[in-house]
Coordinates of C-alpha atoms in Angstrom, one line a residue:
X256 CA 76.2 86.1 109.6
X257 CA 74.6 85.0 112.6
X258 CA 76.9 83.6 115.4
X259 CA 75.2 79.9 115.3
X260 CA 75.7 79.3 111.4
X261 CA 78.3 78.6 109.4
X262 CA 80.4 81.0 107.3
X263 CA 81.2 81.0 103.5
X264 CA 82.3 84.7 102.0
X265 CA 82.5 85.7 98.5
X266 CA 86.3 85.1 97.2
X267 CA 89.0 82.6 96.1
X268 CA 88.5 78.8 96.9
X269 CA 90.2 75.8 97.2
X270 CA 92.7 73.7 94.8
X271 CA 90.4 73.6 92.4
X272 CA 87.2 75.3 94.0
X273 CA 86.4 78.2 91.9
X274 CA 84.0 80.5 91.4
X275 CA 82.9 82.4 88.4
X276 CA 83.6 86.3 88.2
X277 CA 82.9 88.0 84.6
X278 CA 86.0 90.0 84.7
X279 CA 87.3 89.3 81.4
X280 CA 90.0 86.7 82.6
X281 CA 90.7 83.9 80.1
X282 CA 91.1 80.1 81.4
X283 CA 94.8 79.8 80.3
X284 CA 95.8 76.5 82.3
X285 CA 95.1 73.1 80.6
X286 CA 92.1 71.1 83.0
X287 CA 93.3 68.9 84.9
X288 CA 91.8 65.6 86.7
X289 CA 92.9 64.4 89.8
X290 CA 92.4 60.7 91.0
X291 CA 90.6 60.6 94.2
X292 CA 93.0 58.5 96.8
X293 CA 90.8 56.7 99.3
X294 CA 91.1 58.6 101.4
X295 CA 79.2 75.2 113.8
X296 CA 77.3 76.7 111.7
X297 CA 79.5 79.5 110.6
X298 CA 79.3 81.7 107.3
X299 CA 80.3 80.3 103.9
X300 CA 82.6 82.0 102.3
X301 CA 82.5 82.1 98.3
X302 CA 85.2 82.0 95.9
X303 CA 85.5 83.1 92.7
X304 CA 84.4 80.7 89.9
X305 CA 85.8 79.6 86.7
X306 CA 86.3 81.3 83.4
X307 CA 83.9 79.8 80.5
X308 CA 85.4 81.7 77.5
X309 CA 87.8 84.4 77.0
X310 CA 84.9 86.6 77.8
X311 CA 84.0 84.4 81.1
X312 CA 86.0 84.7 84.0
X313 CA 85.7 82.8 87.8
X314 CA 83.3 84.5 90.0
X315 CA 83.4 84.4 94.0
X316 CA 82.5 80.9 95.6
X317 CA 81.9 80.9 99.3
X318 CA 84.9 79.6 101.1
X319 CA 84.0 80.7 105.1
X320 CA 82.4 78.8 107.7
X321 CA 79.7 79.8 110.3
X322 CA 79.3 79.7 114.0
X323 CA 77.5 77.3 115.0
X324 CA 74.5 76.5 117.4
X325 CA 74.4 74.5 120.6
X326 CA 76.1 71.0 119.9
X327 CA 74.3 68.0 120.5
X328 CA 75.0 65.7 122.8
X329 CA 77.6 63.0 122.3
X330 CA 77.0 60.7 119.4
X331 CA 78.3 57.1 118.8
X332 CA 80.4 56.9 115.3
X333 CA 79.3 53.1 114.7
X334 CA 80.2 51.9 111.2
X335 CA 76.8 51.0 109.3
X336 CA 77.0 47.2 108.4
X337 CA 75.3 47.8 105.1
X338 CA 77.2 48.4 101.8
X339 CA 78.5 50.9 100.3
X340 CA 76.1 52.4 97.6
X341 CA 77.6 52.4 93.8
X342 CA 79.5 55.6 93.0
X343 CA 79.6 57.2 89.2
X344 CA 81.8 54.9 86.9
X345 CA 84.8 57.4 86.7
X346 CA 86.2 57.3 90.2
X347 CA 87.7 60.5 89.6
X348 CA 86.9 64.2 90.9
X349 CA 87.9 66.9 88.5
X350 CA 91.0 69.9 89.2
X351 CA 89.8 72.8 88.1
X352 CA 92.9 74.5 86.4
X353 CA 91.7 78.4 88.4
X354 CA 91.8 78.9 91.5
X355 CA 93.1 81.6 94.4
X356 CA 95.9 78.8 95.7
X357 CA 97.0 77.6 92.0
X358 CA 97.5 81.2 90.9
X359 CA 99.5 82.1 94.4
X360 CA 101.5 79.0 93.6
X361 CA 102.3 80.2 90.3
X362 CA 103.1 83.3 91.0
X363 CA 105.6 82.2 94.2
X364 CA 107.8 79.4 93.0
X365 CA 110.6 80.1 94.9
X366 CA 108.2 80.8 98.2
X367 CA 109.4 78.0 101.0
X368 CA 106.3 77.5 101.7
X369 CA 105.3 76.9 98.2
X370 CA 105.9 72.9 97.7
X371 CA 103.9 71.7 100.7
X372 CA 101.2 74.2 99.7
X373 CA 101.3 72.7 96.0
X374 CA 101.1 69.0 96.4
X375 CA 98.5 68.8 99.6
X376 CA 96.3 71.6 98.9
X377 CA 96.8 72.6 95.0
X378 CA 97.2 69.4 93.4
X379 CA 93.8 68.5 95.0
X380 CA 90.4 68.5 93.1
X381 CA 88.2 70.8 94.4
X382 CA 84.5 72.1 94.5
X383 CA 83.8 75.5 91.9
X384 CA 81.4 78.2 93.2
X385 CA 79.3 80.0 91.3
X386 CA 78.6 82.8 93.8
X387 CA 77.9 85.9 91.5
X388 CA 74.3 86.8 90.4
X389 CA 75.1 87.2 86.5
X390 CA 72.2 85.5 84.4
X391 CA 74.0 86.6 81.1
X392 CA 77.2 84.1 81.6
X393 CA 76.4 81.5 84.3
X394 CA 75.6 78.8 81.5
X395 CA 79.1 79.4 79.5
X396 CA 80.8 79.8 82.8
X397 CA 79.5 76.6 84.0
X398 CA 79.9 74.3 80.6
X399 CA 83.8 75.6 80.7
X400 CA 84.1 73.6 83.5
X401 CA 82.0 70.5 83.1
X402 CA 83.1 70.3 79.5
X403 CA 86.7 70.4 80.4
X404 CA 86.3 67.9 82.9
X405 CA 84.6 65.1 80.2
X406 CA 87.5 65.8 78.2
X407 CA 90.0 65.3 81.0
X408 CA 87.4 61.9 82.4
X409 CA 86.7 63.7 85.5
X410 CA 83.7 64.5 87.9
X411 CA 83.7 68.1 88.7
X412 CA 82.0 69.5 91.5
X413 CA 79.9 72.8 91.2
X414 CA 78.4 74.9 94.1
X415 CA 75.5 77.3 92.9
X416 CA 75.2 80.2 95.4
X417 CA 73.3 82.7 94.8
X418 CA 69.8 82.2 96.7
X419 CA 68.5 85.5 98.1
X420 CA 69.3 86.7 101.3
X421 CA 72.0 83.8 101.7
X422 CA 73.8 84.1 105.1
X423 CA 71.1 86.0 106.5
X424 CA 73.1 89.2 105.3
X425 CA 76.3 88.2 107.2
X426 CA 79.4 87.8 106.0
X427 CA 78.7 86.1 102.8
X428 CA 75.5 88.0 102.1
X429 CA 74.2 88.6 98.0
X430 CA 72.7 86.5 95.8
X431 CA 69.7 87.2 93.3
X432 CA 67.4 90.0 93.7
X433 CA 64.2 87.6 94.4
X434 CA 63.3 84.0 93.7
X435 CA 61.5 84.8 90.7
X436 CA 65.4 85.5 89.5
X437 CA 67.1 82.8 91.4
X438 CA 65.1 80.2 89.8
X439 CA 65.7 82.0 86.0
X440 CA 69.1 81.9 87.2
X441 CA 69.2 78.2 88.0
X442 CA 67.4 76.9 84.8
X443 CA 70.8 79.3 82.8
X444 CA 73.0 77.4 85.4
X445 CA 71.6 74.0 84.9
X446 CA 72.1 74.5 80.9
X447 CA 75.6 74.3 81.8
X448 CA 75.8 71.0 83.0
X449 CA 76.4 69.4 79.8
X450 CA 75.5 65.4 79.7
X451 CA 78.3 64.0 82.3
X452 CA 78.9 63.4 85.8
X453 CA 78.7 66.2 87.6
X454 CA 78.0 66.5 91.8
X455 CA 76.1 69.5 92.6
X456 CA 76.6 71.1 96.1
X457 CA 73.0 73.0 96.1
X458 CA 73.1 76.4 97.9
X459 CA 75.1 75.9 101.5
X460 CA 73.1 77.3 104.5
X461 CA 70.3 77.3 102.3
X462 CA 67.9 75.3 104.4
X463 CA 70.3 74.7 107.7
X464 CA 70.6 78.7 108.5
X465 CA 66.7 79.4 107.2
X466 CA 66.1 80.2 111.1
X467 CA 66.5 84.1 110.2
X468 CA 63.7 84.2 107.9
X469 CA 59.3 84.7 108.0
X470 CA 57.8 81.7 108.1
X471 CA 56.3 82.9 104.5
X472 CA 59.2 83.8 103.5
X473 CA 61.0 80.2 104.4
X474 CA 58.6 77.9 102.6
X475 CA 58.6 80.3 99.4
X476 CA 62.6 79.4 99.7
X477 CA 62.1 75.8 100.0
X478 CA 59.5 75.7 97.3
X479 CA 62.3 77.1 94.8
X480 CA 65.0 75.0 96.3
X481 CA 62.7 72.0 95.5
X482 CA 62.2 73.6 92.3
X483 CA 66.1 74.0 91.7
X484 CA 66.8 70.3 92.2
X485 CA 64.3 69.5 89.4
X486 CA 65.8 71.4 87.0
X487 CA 69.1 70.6 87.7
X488 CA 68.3 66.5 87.4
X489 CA 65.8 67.1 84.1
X490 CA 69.1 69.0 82.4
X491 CA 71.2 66.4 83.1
X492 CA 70.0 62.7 84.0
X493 CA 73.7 62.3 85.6
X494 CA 74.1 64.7 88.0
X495 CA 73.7 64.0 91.2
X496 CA 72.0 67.1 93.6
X497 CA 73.2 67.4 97.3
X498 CA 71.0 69.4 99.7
X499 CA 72.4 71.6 103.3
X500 CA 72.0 69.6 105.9
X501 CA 74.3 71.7 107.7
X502 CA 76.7 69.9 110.5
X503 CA 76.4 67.6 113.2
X504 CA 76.7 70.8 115.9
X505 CA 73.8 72.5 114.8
X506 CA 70.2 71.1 114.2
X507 CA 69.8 67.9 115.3
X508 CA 68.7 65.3 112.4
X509 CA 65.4 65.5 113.2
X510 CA 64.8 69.2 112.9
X511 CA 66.9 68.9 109.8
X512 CA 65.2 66.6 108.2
X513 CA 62.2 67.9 108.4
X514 CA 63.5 71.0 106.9
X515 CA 64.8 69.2 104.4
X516 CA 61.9 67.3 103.3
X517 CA 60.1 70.9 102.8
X518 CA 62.8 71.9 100.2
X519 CA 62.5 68.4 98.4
X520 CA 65.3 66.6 99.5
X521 CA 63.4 63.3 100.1
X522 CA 62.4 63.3 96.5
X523 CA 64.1 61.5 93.8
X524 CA 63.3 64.2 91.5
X525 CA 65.2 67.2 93.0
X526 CA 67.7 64.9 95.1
X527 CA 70.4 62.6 95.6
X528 CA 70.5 63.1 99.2
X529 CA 72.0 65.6 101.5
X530 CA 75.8 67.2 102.1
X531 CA 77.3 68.6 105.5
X532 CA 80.4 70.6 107.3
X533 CA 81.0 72.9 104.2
X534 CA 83.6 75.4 105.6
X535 CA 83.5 73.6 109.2
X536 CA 85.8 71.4 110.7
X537 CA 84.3 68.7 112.5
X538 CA 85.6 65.2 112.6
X539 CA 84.1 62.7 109.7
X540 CA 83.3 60.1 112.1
X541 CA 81.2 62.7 113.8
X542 CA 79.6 64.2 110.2
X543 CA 79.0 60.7 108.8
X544 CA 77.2 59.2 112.2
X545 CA 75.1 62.6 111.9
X546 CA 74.4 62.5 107.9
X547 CA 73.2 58.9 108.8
X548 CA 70.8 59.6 111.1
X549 CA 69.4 62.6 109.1
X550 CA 69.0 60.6 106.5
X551 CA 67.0 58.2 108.2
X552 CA 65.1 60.8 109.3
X553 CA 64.4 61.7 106.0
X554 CA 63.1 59.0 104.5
X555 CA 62.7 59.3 101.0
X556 CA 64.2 56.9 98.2
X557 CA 66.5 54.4 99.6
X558 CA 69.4 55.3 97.3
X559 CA 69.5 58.7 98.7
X560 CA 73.4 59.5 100.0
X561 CA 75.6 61.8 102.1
X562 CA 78.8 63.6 100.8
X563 CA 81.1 65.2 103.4
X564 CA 83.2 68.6 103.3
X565 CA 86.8 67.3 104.9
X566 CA 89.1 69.8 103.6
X567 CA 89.9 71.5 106.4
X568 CA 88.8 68.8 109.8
X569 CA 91.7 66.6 110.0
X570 CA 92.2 67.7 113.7
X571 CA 88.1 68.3 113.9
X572 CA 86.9 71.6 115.8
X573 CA 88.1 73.9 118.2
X574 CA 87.4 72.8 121.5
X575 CA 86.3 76.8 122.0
X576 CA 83.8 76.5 119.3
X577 CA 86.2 79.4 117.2
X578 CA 85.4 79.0 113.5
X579 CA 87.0 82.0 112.2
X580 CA 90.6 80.5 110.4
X581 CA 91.2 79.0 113.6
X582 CA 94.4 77.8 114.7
X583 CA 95.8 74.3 114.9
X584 CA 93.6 72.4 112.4
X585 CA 94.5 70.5 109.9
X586 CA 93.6 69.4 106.1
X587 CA 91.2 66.4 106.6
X588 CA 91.0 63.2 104.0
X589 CA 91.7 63.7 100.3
X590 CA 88.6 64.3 98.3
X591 CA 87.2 60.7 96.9
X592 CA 83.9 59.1 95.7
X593 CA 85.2 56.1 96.9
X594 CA 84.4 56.4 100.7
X595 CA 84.0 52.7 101.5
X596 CA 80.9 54.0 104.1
X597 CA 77.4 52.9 103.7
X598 CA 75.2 55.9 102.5
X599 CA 78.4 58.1 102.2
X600 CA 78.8 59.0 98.8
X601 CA 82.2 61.3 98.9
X602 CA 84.6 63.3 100.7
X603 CA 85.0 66.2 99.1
X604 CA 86.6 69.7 99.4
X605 CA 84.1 72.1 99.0
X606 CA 86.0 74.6 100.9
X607 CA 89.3 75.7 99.9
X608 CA 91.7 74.9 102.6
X609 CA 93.5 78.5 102.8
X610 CA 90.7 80.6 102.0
X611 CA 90.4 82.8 104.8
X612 CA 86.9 83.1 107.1
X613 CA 87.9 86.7 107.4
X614 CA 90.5 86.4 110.3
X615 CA 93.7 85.6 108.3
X616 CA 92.4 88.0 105.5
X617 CA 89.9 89.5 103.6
X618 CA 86.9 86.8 103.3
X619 CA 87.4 84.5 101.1
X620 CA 90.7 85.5 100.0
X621 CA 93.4 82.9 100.1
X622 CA 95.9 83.2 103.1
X623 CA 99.4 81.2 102.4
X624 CA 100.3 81.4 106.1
X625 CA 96.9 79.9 107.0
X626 CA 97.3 77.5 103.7
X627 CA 101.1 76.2 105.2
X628 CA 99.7 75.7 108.7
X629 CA 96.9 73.4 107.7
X630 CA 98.7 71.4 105.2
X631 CA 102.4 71.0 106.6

């Protein structure tokens, strides 16, 4: 991954945040649903996603962050005086019952470390990655989980991740072959989906970290992106798309939107709006001030929203810009669709808090030392 993205790499994600591998595991844990409390670029890291059936198992989901560009300069964090738009009836986001932290807190009752770990990061719902290319079992793998969470009356939240040439070949590189297959891909994906609420965090550094490719090659991307978001609303009239608008550090909300508008993002057809700081850390003040002006930038319907990634900026970013597992930060606010912010749709974790960036481990793989630090 380049040094101004952000980072997600291919293993384990957070409480809840899975992504689907076909080896063969079975989902053994009863779903869960978790109420949702009120609560630079660097490489994404995926983690493995959920088990559909006994033959489906989770695959990786990105759980890194990138490095990111230049910051901007200073920003105000005003609080928009207009209301809050309507969030899906349930006000609840969906526990995955898989995940890298659940299992090592299964496997480790009698770890010290192990209650703090359980109720701040495990007990929390969490975004699922689908991160592997595999046409043959994304649709199962996918209704496992937003079946489960209709029967438990929560919203689960889904990361597809498997655009070619994603991360620019860094540390979360893979994906399908070539667009033609992405797009077959995503039509097997959104079968999945079932008929419920669903939030749908499209492709992360998809359109933010684009910098690396042709010019030719960029809007052939975008045009499938665009694509994606159809097909994903026309399988199911209730979920609501999300597009990479990166983080407030890296383009400014101009350059993004504009990038954004070329992948379809300003239409009602492909989008509900945009998301930013998956696998970063800075501050929501900072991230919602910035998803604001993007969107305004934008244009597009006026419904349009923002959700924010806060699992792991509770004590924002490193002063020295370091975005590998970085010491001293802390979880951010619990995952919610009830934000109370005009245009801001949800808080989510779409990183798992204790997934490493590759410092503390393997990508992607959870750390329980880097897990304790950021939640005790």
């Amino acid at each position: 991954m380049v040094a101004l993205a952000s980072v997600v790499v291919a293993a384990g994600t957070v409480t809840g945040t899975l992504s689907a591998l076909d080896d063969g595991r079975t989902d053994e844990a009863r779903p869960d649903a978790t109420g949702s409390p009120f609560l630079q670029p660097l490489p994404a890291v995926p983690t493995p996603s959920p088990p559909a059936t006994a033959s489906a198992s989770p695959s990786p989901s990105p759980s890194a962050t990138r490095t990111k560009p230049r910051p901007e300069p200073s920003r105000t964090h005003k609080r928009a005086s207009a209301q809050p738009r309507t969030v899906p009836a349930s006000a609840q986001l969906y526990r995955h019952p898989e995940s890298q932290v659940l299992e090592w807190v299964r496997a480790n009752r009698d770890d010290p470390r192990r209650p703090v770990i359980e109720s701040r990061i495990a007990d929390r719902p969490a975004a699922v990655w689908f991160a592997d290319y595999t046409p043959s079992n994304v649709t199962a793998r996918v209704r496992a989980v937003t079946s489960a969470a209709v029967a438990r009356g929560g919203v689960p939240v889904v990361v597809p991740y498997a655009i070619p040439d994603r991360d620019c070949g860094g540390a979360s590189q893979g994906g399908a072959p070539d667009l033609g297959a992405y797009d077959g891909w995503i039509e097997r994906f959104a079968a999945g989906l079932g008929s419920g609420e669903v939030v749908v965090i499209l492709e992360p550094d998809s359109i933010a970290q684009s910098a690396c490719l042709s010019e030719g090659r960029r809007t052939a991307r975008f045009a499938s992106l665009a694509r994606a978001g159809r097909v994903l609303k026309a399988a199911n009239p209730k979920a609501r798309v999300y597009f990479d608008a990166g983080h407030s550090d890296w383009n400014s909300p101009g350059k993004q939107a504009g990038l954004l508008r070329r992948a379809g993002a300003a239409s009602a057809a492909s989008s509900d709006g945009i998301f930013s700081n998956v696998s970063n850390f800075n501050g929501t003040a900072e991230e919602v001030a910035y998803a604001r002006r993007t969107l305004d930038a934008l244009g597009g319907p006026a419904g349009l929203g923002a959700v924010i990634d806060t699992s792991r900026n509770g004590n924002g970013a490193p002063a020295d810009g370091e975005w590998c597992d970085p010491a001293g930060r802390r979880l951010g606010q619990a995952p919610t669709l009830r934000t109370g912010e005009a245009r801001i749709d949800a808080y989510l974790w779409v990183k798992l808090p204790g997934e490493s960036d590759g410092c503390r481990g393997t990508p992607g793989t959870f750390s329980p030392g880097y897990a304790y630090e950021l939640a005790r």
